[in-house]
mmCIF file of C-alpha atoms and ligand atoms in Angstrom:
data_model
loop_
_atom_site.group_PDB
_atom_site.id
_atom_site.type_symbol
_atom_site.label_atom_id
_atom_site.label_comp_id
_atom_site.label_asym_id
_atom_site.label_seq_id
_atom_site.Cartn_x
_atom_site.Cartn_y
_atom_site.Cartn_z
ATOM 1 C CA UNK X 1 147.456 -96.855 -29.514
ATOM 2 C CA UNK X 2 144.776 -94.526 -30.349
ATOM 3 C CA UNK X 3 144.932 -91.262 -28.510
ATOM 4 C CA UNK X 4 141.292 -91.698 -27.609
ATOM 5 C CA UNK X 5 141.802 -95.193 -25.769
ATOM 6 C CA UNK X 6 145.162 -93.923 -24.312
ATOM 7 C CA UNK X 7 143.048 -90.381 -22.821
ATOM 8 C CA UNK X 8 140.383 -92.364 -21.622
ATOM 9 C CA UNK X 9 142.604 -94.607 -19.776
ATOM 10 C CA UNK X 10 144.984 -91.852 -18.112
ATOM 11 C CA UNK X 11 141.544 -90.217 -16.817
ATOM 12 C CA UNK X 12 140.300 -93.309 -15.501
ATOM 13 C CA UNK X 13 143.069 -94.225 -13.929
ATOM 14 C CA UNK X 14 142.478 -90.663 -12.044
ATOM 15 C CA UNK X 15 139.530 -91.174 -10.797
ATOM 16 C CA UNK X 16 137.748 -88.907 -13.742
ATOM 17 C CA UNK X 17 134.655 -90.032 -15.590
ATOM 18 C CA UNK X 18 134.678 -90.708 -18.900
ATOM 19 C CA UNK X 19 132.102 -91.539 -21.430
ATOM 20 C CA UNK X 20 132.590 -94.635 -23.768
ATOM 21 C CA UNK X 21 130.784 -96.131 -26.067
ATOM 22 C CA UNK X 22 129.264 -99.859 -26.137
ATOM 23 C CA UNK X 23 127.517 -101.786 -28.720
ATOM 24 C CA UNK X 24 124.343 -100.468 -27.051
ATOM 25 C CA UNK X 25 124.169 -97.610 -25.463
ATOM 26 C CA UNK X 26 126.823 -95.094 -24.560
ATOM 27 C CA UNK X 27 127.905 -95.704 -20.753
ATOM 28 C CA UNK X 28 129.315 -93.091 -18.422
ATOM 29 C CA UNK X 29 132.146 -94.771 -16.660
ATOM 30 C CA UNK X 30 135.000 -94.711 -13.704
ATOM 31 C CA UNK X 31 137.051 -97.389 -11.995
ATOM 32 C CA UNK X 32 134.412 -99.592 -10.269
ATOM 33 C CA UNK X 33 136.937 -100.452 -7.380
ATOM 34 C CA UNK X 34 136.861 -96.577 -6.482
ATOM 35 C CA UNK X 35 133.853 -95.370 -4.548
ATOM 36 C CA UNK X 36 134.766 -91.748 -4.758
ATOM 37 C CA UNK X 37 135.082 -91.837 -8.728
ATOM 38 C CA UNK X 38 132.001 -93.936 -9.124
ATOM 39 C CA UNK X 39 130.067 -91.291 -7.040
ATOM 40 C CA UNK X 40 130.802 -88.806 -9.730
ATOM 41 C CA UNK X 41 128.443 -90.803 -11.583
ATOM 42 C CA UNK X 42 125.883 -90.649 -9.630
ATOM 43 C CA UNK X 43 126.383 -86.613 -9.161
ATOM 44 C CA UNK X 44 126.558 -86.092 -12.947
ATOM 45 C CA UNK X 45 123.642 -88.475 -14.190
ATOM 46 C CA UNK X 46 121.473 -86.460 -11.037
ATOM 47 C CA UNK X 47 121.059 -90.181 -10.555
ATOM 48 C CA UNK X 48 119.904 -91.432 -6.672
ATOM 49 C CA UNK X 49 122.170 -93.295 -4.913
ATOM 50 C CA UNK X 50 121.017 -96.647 -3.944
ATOM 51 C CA UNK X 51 120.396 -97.648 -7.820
ATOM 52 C CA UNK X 52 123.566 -100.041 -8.666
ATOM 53 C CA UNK X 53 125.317 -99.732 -11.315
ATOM 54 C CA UNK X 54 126.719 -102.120 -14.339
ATOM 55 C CA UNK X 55 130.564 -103.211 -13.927
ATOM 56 C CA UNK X 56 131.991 -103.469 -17.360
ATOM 57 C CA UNK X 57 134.877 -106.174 -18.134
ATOM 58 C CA UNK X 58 136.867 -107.215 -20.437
ATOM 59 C CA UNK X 59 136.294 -110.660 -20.946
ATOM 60 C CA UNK X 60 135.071 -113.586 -18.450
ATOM 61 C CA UNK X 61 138.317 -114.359 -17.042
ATOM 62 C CA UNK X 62 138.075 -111.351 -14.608
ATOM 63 C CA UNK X 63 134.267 -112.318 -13.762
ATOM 64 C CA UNK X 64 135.742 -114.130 -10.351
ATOM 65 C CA UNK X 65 137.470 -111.143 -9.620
ATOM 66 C CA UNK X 66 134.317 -109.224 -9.091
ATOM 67 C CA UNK X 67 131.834 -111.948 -8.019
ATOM 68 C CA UNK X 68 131.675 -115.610 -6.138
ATOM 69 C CA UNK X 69 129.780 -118.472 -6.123
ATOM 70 C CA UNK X 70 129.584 -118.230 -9.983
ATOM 71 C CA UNK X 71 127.156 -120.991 -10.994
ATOM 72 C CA UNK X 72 127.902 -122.746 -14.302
ATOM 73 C CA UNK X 73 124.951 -120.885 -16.430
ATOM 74 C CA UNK X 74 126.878 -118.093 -15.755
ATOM 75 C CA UNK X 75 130.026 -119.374 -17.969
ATOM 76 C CA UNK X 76 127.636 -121.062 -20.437
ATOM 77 C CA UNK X 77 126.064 -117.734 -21.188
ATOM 78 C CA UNK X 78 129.044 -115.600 -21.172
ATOM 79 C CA UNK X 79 131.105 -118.183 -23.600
ATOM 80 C CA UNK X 80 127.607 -117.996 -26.111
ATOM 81 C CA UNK X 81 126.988 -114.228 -25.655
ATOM 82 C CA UNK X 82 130.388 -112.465 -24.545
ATOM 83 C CA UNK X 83 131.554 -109.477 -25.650
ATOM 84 C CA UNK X 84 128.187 -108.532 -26.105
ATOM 85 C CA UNK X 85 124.694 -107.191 -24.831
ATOM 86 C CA UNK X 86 124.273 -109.290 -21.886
ATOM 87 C CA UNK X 87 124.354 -108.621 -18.138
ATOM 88 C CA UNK X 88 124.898 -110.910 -15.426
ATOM 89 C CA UNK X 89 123.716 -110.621 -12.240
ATOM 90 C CA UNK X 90 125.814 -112.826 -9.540
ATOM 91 C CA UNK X 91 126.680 -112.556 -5.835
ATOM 92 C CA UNK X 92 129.368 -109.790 -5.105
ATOM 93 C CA UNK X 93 132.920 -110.153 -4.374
ATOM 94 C CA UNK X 94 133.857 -108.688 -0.983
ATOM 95 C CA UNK X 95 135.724 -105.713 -2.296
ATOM 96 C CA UNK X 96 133.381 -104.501 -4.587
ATOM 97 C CA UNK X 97 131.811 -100.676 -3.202
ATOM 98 C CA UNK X 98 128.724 -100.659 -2.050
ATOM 99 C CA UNK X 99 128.143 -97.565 -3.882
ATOM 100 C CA UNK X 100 128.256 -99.719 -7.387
ATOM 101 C CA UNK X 101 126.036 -102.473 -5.927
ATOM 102 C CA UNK X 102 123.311 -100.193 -4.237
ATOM 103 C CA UNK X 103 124.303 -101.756 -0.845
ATOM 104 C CA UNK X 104 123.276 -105.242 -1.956
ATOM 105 C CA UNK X 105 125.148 -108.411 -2.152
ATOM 106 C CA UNK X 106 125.013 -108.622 -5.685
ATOM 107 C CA UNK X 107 126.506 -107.141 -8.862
ATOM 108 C CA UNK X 108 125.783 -107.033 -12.194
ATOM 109 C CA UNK X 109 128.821 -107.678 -14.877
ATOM 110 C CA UNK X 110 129.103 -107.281 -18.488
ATOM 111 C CA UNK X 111 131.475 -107.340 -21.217
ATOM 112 C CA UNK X 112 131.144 -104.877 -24.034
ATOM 113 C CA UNK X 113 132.097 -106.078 -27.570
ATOM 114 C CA UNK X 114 132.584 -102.457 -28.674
ATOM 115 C CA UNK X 115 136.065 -102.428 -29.832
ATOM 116 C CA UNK X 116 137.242 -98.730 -28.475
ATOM 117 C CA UNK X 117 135.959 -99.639 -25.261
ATOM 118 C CA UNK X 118 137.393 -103.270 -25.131
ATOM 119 C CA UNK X 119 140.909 -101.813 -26.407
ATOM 120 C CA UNK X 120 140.018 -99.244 -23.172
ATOM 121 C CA UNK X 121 139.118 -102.368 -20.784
ATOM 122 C CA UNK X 122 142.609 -104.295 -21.607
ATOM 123 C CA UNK X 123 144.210 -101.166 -21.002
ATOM 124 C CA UNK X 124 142.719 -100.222 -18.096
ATOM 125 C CA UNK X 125 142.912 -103.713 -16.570
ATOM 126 C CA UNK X 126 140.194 -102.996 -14.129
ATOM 127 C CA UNK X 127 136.620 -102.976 -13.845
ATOM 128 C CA UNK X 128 134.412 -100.360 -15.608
ATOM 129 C CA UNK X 129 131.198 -98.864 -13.485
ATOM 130 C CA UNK X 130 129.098 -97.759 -16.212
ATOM 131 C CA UNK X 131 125.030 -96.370 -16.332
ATOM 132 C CA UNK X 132 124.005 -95.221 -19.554
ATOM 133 C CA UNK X 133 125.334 -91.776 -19.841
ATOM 134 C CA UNK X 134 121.898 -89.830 -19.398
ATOM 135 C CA UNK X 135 120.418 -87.755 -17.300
ATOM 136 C CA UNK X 136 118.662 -89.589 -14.674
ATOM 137 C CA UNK X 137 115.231 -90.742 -16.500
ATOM 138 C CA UNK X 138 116.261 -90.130 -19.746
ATOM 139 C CA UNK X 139 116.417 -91.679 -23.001
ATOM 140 C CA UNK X 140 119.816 -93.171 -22.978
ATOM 141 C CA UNK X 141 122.251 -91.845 -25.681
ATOM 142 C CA UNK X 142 123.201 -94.040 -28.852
ATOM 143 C CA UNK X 143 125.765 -91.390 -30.058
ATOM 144 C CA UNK X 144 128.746 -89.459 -28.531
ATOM 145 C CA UNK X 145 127.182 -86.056 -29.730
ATOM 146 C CA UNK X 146 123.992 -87.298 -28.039
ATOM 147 C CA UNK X 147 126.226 -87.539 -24.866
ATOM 148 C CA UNK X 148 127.114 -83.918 -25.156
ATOM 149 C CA UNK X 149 123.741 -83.050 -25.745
ATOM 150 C CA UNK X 150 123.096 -84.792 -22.261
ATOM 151 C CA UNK X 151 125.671 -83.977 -20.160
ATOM 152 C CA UNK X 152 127.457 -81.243 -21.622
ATOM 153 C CA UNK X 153 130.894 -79.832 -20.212
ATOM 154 C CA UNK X 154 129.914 -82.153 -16.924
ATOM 155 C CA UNK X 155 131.572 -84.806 -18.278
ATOM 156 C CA UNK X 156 135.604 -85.103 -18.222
ATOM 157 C CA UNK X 157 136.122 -86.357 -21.610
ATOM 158 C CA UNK X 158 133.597 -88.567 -23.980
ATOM 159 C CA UNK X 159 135.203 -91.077 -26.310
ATOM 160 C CA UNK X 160 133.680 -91.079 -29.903
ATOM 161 C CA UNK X 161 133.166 -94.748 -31.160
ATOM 162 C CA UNK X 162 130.243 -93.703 -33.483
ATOM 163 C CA UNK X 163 126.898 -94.847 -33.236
ATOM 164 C CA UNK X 164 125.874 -97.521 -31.340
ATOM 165 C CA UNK X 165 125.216 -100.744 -32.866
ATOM 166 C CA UNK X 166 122.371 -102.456 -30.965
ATOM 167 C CA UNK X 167 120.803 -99.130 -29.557
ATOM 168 C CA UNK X 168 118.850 -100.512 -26.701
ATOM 169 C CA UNK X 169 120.634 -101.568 -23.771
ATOM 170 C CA UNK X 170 121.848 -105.032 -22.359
ATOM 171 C CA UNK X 171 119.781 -107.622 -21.507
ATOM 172 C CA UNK X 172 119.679 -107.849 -17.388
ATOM 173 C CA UNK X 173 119.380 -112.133 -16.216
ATOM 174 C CA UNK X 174 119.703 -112.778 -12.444
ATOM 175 C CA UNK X 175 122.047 -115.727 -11.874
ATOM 176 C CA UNK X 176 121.256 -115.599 -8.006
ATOM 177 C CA UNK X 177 117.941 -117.213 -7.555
ATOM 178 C CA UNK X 178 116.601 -120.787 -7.654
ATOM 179 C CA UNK X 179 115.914 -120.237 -11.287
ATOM 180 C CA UNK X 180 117.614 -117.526 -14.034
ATOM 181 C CA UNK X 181 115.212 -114.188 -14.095
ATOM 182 C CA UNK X 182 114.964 -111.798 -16.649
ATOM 183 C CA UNK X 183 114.894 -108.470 -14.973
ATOM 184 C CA UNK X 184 115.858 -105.870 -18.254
ATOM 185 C CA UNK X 185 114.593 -107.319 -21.581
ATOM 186 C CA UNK X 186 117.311 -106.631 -24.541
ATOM 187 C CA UNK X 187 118.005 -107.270 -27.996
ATOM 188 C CA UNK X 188 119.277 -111.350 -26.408
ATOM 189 C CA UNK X 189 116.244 -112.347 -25.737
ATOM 190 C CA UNK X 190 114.996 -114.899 -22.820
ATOM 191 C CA UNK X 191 114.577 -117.757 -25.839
ATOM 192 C CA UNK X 192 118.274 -117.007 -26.892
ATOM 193 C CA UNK X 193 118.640 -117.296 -23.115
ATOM 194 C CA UNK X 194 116.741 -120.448 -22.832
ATOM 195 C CA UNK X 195 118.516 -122.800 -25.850
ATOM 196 C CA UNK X 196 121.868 -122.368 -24.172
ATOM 197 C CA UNK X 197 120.776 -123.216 -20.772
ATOM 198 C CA UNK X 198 118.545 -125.803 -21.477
ATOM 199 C CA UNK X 199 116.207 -124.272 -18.817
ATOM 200 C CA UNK X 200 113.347 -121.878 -18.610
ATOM 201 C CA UNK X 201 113.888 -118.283 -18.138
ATOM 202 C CA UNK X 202 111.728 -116.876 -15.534
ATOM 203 C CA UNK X 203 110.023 -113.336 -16.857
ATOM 204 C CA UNK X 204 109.721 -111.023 -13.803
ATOM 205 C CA UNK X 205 106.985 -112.072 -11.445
ATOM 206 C CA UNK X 206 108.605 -111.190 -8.040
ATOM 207 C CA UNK X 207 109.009 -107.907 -7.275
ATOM 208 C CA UNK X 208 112.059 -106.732 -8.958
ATOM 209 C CA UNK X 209 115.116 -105.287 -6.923
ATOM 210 C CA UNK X 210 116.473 -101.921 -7.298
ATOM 211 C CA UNK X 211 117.100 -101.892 -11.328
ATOM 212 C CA UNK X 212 116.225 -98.365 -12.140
ATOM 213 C CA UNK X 213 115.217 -99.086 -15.787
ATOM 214 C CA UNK X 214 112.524 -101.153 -14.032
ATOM 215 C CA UNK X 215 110.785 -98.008 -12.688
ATOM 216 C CA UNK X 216 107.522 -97.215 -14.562
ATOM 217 C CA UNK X 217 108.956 -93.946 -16.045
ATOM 218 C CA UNK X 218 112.221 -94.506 -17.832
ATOM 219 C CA UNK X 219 113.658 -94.104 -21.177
ATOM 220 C CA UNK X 220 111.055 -90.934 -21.418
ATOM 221 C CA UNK X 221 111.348 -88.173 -23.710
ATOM 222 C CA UNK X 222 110.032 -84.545 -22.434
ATOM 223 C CA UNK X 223 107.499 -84.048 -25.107
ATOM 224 C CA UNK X 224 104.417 -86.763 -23.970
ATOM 225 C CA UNK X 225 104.532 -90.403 -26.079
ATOM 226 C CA UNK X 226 101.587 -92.516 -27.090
ATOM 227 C CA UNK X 227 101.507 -95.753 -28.473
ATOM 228 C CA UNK X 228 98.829 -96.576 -31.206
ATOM 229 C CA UNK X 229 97.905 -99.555 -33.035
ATOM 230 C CA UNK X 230 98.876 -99.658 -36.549
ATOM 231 C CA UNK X 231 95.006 -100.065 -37.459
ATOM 232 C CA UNK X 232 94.272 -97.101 -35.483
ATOM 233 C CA UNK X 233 97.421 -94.873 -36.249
ATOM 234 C CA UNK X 234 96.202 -92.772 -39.419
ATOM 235 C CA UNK X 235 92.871 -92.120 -37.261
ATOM 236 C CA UNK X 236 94.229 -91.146 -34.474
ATOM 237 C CA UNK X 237 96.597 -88.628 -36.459
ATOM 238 C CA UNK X 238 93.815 -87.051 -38.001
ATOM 239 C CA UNK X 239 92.009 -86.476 -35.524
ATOM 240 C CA UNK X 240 94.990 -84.758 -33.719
ATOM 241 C CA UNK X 241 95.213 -82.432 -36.058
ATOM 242 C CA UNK X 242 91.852 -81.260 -36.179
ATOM 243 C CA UNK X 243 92.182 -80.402 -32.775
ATOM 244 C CA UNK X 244 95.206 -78.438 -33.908
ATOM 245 C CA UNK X 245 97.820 -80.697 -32.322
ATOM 246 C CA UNK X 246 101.600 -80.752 -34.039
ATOM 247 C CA UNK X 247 102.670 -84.161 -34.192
ATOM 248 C CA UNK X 248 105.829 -85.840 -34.176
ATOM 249 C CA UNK X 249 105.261 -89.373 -35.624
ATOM 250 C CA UNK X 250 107.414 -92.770 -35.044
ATOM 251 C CA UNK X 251 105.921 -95.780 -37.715
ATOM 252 C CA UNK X 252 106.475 -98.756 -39.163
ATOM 253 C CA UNK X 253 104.242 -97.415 -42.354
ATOM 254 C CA UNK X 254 105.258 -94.576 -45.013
ATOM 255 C CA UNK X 255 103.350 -91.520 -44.651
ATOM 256 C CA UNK X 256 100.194 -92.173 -46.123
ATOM 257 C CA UNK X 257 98.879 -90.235 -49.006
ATOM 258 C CA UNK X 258 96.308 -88.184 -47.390
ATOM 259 C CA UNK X 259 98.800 -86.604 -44.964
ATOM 260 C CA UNK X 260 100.975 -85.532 -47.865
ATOM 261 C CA UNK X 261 100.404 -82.367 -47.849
ATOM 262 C CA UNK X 262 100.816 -81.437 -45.023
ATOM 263 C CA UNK X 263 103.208 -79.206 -43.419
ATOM 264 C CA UNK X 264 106.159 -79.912 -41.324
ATOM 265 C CA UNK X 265 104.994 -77.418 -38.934
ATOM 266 C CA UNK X 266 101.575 -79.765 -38.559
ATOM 267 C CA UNK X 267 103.107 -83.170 -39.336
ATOM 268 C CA UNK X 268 106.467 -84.385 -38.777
ATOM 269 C CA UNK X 269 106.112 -88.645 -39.991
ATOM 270 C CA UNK X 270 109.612 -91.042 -39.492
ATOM 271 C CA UNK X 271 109.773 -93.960 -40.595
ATOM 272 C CA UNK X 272 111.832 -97.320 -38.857
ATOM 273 C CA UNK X 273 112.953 -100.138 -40.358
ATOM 274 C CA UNK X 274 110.777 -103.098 -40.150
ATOM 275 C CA UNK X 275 112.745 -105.337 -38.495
ATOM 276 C CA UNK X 276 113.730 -105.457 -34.528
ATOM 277 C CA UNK X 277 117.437 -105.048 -35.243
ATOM 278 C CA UNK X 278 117.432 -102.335 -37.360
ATOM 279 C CA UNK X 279 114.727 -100.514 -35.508
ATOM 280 C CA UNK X 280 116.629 -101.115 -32.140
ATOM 281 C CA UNK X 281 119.093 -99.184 -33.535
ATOM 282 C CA UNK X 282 117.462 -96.437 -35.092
ATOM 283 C CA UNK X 283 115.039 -96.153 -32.112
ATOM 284 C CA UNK X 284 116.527 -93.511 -29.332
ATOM 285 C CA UNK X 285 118.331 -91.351 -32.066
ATOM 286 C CA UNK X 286 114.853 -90.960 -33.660
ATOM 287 C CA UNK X 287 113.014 -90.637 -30.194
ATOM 288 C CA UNK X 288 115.886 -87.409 -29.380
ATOM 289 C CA UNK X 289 115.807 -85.977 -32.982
ATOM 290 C CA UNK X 290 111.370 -85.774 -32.659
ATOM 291 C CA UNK X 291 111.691 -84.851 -28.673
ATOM 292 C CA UNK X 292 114.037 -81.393 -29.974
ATOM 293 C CA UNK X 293 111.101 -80.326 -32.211
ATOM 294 C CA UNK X 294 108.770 -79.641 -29.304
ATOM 295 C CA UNK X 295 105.648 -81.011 -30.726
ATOM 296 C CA UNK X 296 102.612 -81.187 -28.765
ATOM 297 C CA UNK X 297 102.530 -85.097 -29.041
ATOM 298 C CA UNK X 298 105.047 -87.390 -30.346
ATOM 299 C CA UNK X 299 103.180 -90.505 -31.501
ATOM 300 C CA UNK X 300 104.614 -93.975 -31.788
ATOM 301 C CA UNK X 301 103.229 -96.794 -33.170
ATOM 302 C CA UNK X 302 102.917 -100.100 -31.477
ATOM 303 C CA UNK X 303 105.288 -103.008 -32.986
ATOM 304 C CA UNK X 304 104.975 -106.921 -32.711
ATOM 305 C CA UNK X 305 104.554 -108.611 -29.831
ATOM 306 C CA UNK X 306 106.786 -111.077 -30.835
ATOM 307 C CA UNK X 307 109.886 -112.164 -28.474
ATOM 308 C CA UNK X 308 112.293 -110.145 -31.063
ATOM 309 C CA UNK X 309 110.387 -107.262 -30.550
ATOM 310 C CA UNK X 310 109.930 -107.178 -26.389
ATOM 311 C CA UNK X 311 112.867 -104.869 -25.700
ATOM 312 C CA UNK X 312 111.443 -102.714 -27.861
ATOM 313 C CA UNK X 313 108.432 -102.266 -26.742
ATOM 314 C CA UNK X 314 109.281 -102.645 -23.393
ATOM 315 C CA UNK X 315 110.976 -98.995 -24.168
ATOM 316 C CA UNK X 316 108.380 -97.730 -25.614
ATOM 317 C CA UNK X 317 105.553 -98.667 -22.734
ATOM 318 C CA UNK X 318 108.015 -96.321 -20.202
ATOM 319 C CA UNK X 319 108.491 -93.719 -22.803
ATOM 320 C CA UNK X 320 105.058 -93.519 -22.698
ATOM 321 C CA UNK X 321 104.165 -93.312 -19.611
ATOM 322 C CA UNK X 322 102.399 -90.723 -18.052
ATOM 323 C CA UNK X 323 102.384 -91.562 -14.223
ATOM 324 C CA UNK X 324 104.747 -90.498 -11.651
ATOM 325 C CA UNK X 325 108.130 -92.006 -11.909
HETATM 326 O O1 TXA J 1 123.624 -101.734 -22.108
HETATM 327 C C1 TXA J 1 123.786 -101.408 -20.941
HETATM 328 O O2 TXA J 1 123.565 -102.181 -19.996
HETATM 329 C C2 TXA J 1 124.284 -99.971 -20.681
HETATM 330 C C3 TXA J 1 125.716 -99.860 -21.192
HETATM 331 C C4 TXA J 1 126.342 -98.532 -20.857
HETATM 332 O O3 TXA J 1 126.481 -100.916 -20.701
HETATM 333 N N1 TXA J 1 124.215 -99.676 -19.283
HETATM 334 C C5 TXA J 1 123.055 -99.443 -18.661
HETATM 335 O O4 TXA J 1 123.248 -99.046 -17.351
HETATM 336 O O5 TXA J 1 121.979 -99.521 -19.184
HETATM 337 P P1 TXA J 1 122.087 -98.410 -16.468
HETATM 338 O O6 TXA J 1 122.677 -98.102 -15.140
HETATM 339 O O7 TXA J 1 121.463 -97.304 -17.189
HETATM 340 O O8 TXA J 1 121.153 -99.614 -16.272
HETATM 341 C C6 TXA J 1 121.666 -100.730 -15.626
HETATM 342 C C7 TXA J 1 120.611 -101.440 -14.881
HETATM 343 C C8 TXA J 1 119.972 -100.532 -13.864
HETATM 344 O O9 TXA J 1 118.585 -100.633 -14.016
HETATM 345 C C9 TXA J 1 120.477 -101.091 -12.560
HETATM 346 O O10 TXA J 1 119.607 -100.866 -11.501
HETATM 347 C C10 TXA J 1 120.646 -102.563 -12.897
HETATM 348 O O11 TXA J 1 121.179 -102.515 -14.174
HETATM 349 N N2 TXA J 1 121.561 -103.248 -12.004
HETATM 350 C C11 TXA J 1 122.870 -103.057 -11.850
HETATM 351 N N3 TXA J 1 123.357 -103.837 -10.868
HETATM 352 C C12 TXA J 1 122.304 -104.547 -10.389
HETATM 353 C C13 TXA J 1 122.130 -105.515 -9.350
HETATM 354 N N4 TXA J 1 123.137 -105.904 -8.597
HETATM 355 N N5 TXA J 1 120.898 -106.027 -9.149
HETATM 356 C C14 TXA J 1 119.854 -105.622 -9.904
HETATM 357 N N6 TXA J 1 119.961 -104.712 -10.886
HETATM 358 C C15 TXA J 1 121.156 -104.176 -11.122
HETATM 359 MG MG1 MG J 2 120.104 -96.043 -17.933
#
């Protein structure tokens, strides 16, 4: 077995934290049927208790072990989307810690196709509790040097399975009402959703339960985001820089000529792939890399408002905002 997987596991099985990596985003993680170890969590990530975490499995046979009254959509969706970006909300099991469900009677379950932390998951045997291994309010990391960067020597070991494939993190559906609710968008989106159920996806609405990503401020670099229209982008950069602002730019679009020669000191311009996949996964590395350079104003253009694209810019609306969180 790799040493990594077999490391990982001996901590776990300790009660220690470890970080792993997923197809999204890298998750911080300890045995989700120990309250003590998942608390760690919450001390490391500076993360308020009362927020539940994500219990990480390794495949859909063990989903009855953690919740009950599983309804049929549940099985449908994890047979079409399993190992992969998707998390199920569903009523808790008994046993399950209140400390991973935020004191409520539900719990939300995923299995991660990454195939360190699967080989990890078999191993292990158990379940996985598992935020995104930030700092409370962060942008999550995509990277296992962008979880040192993060949490430094506070972590007991971090598991390097390279950078993460998807790059935003799992789409969140609540199994437990009347009708299947989207409460996280993700790279599966509620259409992908919708053609295997055969039934509408409900798109928030109510008022959403305790899912921290669903506070206003989330996902938020420290240097301040705003979003501009690609019509307006080139505009709005110039007339930054007359006022003497350095810019950190996030586009869809080349630099354009007439910032060419500009310095990097004035002007730093990235460009993302065009498509959502490919900018999904280019998207927090790029947001950390621009955030280091301390630039007056990083500057992100809007994308698509297509269904591909709403996890996207779902990010980018909380990266960008300025309120309280
Ligand atoms: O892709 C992902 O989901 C990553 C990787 C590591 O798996 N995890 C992740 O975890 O994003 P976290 O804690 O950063 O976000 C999980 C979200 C939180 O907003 C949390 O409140 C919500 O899931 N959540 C967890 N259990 C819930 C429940 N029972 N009801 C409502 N929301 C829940
Ligand atoms: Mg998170």
């Amino acid at each position: 077995m790799n040493n990594q997987i077999e490391q990982a596991v001996v901590l776990l099985r300790q009660g220690k934290v470890v970080a792993i990596p997923t197809e999204t985003v890298y998750g911080l993680a300890a045995d989700a049927s120990n309250a003590k170890a998942v608390e760690k969590i919450f001390k490391i990530k500076g993360r308020p208790i009362g927020h539940p975490v994500i219990v990480h499995i390794a495949d859909s046979s063990q989903l009855s072990q953690w919740a009950i009254d599983i309804p049929q959509d549940a099985y449908k969706l994890t047979k079409a989307f399993w190992p992969g970006p998707l998390t199920l909300i569903l009523k808790k099991a008994r046993f399950v810690p209140d400390i991973v469900t935020g004191s409520q009677d539900t719990v939300g379950i995923r299995c991660p196709s990454h195939p360190i932390t699967q080989a990890i998951l078999k191993e292990f045997g158990g379940g996985l509790a598992a935020p995104s291994a930030n700092r409370f309010g962060r942008i999550s990391p995509t990277s296992a040097q962008a979880v040192k960067e993060e949490l430094g020597d506070n972590v007991d070991f971090i598991v390097d399975g390279g950078p993460c494939e998807v790059g935003v993190e799992s789409t969140i559906l609540d199994l437990t009402g009347k009708n299947p609710r989207l409460l996280r968008p993700g790279m599966i989106s509620h259409q992908d959703i919708e053609k295997v159920l055969h039934k509408p996806v409900e798109l928030g609405g109510k008022k959403i339960p305790r899912v921290s990503g669903a506070l206003p401020k989330h996902y938020a670099p420290e240097t301040p985001v705003v979003l501009i229209s690609s019509d307006n982008l080139s505009h709005f950069v110039r007339n930054q820089l007359h006022k003497k602002k350095s810019l950190a730019v996030l586009s869809l679009q080349a630099l354009p000529f007439i910032f060419k020669k500009l310095s990097e000191n004035q002007l730093i311009w990235h460009t993302l792939p065009e498509d959502a996949k490919n900018y999904a996964q280019k998207l927090y590395e790029k947001m950390r890399a621009l955030d280091y350079l301390n630039r007056d104003l990083m500057v992100i253009e809007k994308v698509p408002e297509t269904a591909e694209w709403l996890a996207i810019s779902d990010r980018l609306k909380r990266a960008a905002h300025t309120g309280a969180p």
